Each structure stands twice: as structure tokens, then as C-alpha cells.
Short mmCIF file of N, CA and C in Angstrom, two decimals:
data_model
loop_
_atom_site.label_atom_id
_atom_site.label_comp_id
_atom_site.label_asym_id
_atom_site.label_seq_id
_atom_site.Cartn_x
_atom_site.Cartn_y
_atom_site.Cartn_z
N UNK A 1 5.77 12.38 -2.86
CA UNK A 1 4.91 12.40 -4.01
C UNK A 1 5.76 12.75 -5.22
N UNK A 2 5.38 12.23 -6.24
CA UNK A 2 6.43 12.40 -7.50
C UNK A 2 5.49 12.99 -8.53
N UNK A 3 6.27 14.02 -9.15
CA UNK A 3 5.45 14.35 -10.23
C UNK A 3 6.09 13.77 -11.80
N UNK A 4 5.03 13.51 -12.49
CA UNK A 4 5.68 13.54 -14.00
C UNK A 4 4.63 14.39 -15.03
N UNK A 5 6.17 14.29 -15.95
CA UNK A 5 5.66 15.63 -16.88
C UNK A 5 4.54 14.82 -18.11
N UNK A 6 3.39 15.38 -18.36
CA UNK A 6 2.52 14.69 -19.57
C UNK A 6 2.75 15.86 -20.27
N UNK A 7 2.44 15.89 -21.51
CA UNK A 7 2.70 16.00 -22.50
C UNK A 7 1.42 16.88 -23.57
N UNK A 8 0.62 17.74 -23.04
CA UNK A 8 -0.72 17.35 -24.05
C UNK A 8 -0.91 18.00 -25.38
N UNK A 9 -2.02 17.53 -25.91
CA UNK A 9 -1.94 17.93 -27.58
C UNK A 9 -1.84 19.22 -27.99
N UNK A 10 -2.33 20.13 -27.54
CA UNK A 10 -1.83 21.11 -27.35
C UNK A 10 -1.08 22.03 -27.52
N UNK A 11 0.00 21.30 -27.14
CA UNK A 11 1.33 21.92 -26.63
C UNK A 11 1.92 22.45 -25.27
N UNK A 12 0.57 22.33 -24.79
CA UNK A 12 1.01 23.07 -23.30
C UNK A 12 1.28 21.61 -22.32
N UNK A 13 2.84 21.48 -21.43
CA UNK A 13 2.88 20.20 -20.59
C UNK A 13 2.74 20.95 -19.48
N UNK A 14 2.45 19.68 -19.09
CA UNK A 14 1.76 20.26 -17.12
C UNK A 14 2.31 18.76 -16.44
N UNK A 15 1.95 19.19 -15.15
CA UNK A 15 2.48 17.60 -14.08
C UNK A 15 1.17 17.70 -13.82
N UNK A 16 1.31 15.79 -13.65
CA UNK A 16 0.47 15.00 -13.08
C UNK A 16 1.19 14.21 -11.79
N UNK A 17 0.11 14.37 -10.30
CA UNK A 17 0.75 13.54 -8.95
C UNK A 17 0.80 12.09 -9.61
N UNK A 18 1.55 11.11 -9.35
CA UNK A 18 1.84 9.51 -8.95
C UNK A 18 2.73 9.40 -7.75
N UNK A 19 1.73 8.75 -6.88
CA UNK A 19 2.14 8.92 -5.74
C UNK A 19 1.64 7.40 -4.55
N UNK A 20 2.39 6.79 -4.10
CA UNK A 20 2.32 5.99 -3.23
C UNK A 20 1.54 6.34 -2.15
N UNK A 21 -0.25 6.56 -1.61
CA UNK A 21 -0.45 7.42 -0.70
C UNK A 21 -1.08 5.88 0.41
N UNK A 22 -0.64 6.28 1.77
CA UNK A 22 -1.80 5.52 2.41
C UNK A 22 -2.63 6.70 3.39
N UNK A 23 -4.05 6.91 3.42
CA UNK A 23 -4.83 7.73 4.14
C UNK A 23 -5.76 6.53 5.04
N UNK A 24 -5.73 7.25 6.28
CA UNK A 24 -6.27 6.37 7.43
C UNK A 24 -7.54 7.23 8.26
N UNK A 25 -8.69 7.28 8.55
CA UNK A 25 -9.26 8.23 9.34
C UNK A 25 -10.04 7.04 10.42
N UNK A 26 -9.32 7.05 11.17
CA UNK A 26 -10.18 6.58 12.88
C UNK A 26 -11.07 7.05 13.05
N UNK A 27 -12.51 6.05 13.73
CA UNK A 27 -13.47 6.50 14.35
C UNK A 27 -13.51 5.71 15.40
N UNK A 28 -13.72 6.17 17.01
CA UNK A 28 -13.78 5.60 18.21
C UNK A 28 -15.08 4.97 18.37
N UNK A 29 -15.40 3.38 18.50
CA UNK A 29 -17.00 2.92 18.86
C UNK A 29 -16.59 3.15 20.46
N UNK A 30 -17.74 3.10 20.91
CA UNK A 30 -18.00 2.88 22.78
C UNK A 30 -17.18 1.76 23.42
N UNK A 31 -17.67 0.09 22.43
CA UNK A 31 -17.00 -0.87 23.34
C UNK A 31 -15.54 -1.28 23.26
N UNK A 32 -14.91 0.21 22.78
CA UNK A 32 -13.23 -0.17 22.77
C UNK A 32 -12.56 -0.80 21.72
N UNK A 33 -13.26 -0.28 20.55
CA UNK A 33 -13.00 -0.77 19.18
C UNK A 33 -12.49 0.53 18.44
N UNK A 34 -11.71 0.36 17.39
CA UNK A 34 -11.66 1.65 16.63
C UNK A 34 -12.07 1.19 15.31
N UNK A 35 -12.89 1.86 14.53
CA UNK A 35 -13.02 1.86 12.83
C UNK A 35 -12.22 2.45 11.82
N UNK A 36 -11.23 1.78 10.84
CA UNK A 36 -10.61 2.71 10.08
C UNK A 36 -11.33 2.68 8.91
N UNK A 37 -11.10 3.84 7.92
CA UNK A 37 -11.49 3.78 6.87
C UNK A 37 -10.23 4.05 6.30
N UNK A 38 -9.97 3.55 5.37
CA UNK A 38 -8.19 3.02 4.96
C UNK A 38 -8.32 3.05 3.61
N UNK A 39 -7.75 4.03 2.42
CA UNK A 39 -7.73 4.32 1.31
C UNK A 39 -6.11 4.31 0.89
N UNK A 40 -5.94 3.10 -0.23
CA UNK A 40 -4.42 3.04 -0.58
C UNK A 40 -4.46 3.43 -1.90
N UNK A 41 -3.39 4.57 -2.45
CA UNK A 41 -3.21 4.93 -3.85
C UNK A 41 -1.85 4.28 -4.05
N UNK A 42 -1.64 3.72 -5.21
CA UNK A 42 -0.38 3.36 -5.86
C UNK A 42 -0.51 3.81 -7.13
N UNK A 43 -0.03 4.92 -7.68
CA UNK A 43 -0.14 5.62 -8.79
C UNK A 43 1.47 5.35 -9.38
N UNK A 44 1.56 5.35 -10.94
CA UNK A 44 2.79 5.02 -11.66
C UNK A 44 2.51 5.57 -13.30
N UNK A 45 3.87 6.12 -13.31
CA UNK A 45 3.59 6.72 -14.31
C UNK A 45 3.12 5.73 -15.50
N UNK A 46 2.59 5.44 -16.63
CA UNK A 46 2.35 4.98 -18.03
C UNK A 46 2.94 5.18 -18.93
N UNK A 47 4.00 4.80 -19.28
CA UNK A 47 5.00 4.91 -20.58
C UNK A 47 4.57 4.19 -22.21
N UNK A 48 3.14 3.60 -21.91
CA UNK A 48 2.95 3.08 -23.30
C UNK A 48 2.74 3.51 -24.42
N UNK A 49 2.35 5.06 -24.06
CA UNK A 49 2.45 6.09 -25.63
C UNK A 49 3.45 6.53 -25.27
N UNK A 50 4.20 6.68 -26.49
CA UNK A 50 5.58 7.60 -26.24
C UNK A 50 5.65 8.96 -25.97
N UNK A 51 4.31 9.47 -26.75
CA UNK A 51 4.18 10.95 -26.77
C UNK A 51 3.20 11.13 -25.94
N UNK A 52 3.24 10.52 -25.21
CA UNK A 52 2.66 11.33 -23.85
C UNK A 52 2.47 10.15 -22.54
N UNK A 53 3.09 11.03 -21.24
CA UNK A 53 3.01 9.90 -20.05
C UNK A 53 1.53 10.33 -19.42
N UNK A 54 1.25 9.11 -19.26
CA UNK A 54 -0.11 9.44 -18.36
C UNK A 54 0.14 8.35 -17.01
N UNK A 55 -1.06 8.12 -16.51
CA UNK A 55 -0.68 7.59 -14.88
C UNK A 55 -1.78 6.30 -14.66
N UNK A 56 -1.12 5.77 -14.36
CA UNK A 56 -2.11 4.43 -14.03
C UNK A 56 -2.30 4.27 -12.22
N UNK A 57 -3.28 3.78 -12.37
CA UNK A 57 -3.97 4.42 -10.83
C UNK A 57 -4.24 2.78 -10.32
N UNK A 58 -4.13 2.58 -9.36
CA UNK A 58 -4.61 1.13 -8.73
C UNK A 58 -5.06 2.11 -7.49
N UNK A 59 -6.40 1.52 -6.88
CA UNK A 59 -6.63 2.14 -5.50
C UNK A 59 -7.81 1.33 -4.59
N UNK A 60 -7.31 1.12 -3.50
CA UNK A 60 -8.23 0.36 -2.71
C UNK A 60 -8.99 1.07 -1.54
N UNK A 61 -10.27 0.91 -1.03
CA UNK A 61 -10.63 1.46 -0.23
C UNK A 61 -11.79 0.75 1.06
N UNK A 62 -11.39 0.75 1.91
CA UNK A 62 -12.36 -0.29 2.98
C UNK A 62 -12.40 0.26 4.41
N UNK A 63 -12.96 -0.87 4.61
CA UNK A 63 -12.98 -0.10 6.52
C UNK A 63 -12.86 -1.65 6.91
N UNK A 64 -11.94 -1.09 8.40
CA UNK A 64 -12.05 -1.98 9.52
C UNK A 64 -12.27 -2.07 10.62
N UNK A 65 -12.76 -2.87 11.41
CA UNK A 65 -13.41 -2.55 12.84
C UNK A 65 -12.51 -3.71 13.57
N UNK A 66 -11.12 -2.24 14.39
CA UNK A 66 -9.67 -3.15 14.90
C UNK A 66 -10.01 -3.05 16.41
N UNK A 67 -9.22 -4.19 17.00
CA UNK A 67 -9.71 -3.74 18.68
C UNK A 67 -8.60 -3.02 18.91
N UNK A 68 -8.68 -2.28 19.90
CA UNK A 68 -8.02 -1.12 20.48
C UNK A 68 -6.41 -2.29 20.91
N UNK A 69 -5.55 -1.63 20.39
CA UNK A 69 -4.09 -2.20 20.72
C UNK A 69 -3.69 -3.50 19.61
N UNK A 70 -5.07 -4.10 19.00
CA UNK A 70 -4.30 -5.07 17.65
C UNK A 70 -3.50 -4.55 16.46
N UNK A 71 -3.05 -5.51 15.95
CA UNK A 71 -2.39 -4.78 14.61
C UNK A 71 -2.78 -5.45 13.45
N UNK A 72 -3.32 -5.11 12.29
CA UNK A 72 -4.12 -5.15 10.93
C UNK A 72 -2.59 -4.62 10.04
N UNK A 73 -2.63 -6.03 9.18
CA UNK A 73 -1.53 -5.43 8.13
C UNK A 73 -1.98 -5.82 6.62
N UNK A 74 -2.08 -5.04 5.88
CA UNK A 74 -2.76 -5.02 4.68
C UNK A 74 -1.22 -4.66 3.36
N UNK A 75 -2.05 -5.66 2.64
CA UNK A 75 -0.71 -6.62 1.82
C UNK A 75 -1.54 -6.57 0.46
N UNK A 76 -1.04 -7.56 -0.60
CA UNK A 76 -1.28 -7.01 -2.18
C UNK A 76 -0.29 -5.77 -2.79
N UNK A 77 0.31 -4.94 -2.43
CA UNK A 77 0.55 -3.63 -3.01
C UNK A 77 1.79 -4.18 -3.65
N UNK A 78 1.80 -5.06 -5.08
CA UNK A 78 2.69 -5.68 -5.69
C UNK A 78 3.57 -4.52 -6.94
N UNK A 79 4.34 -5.13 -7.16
CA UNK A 79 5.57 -4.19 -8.26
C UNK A 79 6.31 -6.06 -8.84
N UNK A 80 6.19 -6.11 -9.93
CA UNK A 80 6.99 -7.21 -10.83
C UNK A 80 7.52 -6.31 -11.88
N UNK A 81 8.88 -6.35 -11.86
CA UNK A 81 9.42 -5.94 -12.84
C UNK A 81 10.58 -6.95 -13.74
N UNK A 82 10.61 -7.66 -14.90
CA UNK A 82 10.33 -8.13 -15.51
C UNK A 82 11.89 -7.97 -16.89
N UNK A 83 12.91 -7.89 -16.78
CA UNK A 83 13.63 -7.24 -18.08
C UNK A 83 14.69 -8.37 -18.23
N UNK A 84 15.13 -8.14 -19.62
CA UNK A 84 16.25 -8.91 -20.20
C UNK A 84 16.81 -8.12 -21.00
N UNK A 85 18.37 -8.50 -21.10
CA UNK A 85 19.20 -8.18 -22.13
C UNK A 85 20.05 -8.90 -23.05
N UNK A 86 20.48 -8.39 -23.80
CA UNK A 86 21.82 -9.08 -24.36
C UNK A 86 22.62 -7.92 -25.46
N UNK A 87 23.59 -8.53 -25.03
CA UNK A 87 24.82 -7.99 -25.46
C UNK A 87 25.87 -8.50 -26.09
N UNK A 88 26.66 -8.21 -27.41
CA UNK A 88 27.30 -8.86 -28.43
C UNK A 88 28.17 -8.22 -28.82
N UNK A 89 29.45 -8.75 -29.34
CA UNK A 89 30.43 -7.27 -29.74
C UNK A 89 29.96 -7.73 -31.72
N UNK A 90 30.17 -6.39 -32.09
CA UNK A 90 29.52 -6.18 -33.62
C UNK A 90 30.84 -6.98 -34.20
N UNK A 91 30.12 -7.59 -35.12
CA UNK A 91 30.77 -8.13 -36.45
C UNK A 91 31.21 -9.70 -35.96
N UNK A 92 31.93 -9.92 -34.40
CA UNK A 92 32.98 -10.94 -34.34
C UNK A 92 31.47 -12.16 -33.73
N UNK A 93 30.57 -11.17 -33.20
CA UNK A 93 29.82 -12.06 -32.56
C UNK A 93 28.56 -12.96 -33.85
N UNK A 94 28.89 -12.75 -35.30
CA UNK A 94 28.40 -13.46 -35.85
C UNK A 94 28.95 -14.42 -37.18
N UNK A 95 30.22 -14.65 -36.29
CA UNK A 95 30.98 -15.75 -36.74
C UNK A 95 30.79 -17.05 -36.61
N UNK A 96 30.51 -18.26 -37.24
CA UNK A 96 29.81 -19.23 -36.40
C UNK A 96 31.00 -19.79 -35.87
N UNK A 97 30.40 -21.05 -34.90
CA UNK A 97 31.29 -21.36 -33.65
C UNK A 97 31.40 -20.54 -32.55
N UNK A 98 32.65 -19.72 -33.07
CA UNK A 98 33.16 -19.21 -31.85
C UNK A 98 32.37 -17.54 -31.70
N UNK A 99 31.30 -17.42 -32.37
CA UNK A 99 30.84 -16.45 -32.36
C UNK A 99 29.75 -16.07 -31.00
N UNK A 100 29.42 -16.87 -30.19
CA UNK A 100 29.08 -17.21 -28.78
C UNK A 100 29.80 -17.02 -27.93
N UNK A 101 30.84 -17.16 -27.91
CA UNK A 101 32.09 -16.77 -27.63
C UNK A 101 31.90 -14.88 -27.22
N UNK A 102 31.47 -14.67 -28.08
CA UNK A 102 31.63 -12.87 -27.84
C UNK A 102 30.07 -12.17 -27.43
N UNK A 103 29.32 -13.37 -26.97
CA UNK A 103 27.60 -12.51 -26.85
C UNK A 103 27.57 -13.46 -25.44
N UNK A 104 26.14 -12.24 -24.55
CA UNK A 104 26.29 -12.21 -23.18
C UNK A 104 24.22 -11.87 -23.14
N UNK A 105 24.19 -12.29 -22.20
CA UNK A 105 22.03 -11.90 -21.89
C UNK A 105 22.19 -11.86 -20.51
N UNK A 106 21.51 -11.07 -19.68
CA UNK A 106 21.01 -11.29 -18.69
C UNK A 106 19.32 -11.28 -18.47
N UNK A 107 18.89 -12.36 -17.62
CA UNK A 107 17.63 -11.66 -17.25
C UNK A 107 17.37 -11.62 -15.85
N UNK A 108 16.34 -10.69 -15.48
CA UNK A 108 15.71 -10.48 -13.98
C UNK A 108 14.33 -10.40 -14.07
N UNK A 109 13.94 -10.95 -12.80
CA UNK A 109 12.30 -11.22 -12.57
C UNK A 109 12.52 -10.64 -11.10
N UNK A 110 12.15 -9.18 -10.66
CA UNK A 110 11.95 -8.65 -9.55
C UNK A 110 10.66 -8.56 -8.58
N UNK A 111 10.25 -9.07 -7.44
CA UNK A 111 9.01 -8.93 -7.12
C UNK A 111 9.26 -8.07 -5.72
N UNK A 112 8.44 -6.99 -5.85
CA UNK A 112 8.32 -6.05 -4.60
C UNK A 112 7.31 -5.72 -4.35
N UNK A 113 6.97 -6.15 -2.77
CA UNK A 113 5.61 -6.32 -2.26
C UNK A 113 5.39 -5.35 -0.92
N UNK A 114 4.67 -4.38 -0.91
CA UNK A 114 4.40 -3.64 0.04
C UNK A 114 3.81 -4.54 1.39
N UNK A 115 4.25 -4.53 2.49
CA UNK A 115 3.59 -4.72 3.91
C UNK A 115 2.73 -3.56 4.36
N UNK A 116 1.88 -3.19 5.08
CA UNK A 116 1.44 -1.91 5.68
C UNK A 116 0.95 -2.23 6.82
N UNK A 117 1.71 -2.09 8.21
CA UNK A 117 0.87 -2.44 9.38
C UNK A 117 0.68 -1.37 10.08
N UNK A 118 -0.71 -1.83 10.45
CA UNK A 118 -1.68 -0.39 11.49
C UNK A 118 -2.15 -1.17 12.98
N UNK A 119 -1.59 -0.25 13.52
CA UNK A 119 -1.69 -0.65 15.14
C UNK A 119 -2.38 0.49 15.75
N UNK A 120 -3.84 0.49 16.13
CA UNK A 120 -4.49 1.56 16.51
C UNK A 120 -3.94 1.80 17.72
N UNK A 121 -4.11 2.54 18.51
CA UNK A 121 -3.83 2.73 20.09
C UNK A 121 -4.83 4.27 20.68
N UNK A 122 -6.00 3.97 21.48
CA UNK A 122 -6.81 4.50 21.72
C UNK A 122 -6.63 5.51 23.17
N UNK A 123 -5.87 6.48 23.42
CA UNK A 123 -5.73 7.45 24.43
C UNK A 123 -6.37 8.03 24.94
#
């Protein structure tokens, strides 16, 4: 679990949890089934005010009715991260012509996708 620091008006900062959680609670039916009730947090911090981080919350919550020994894998839990740069040396890089010559960009398009597989097993 990660904490970050907010900021409040105040003056007084305190932490707030962002935290990747998965919570699972089994219930046994008779004919050899199990029920989960399956709650996913993906919490991240919020950097869009400068003066103060707050937390953006995505959270899903459901039930499933798995047979005893299958496996249920629950997917969506996405991350795109998204950046570019560039880079130039001062003065030479705005020479024309050869002024390309001295400037550089990169970009990246990252996609990271959570798997989560649950395999009940009834003892």
C-alpha cells in the first residue's frame, strides 16, 4: 500500500492510502460451488492541482458463482501511460539547415494490463 502526502488548506498535510487492493470473501453453496464476492481497488495518486495531491479511485465490485477447482480471471485493470520528449542543444539547434542536426524527441505509448486469476479449491 502506498501512501501520498496531500496537502490541505489549512496547512496541516496528512497521507492518503492509494493502493492496488484485491479483496475476495468465499461462500460454500451445498452443490459444490463456491460464491465470491470480489472487490478490486486501483487507487493513484492525482497530480492535476499542483497544490495539492488527491487520489483517484477506480473500483469494481461483483460476485461469482465458480465451480469448485475452475479458474475465473478478471481483466480490465488498465495503466496507459502516454509521454514525449525532445531535446535540443541551445543556440546551435536554431540555425537553419543544419540546425536538426543538433535536436532529438522521443515518444512512448506504454500499456499495462493487470491479469487476476482465482482458482477456488474447496477442502
Amino acid at each position: 500500500m502506498f501512501k501520498y502526502l496531500y496537502q490541505g488548506g489549512d496547512g496541516q498535510d496528512t497521507f492518503k492510502d492509494a493502493a492496488l487492493v484485491l479483496s475476495v470473501t468465499p461462500s460454500i453453496i451445498g452443490d459444490g460451488n463456491v460464491l465470491l464476492d470480489v472487490k478490486v481497488n486501483n487507487d493513484t495518486p492525482d497530480r492535476s492541482n499542483p497544490g495539492a495531491v488527491g487520489i483517484n479511485t477506480m473500483e469494481i465490485t461483483t460476485k461469482l458463482l465458480v465451480a469448485d477447482g475452475d479458474i475465473v480471471v478478471i481483466g480490465g485493470i488498465k495503466k496507459n501511460n502516454i509521454a514525449s520528449s525532445k531535446e535540443k542543444v541551445p543556440g546551435v539547434s536554431k540555425v537553419p539547415i543544419i540546425g536538426k542536426m543538433f535536436q532529438g524527441g522521443a515518444k512512448s505509448d506504454t500499456l499495462n494490463e493487470l491479469l487476476v486469476f482465482i482458482a477456488p479449491r474447496i477442502l
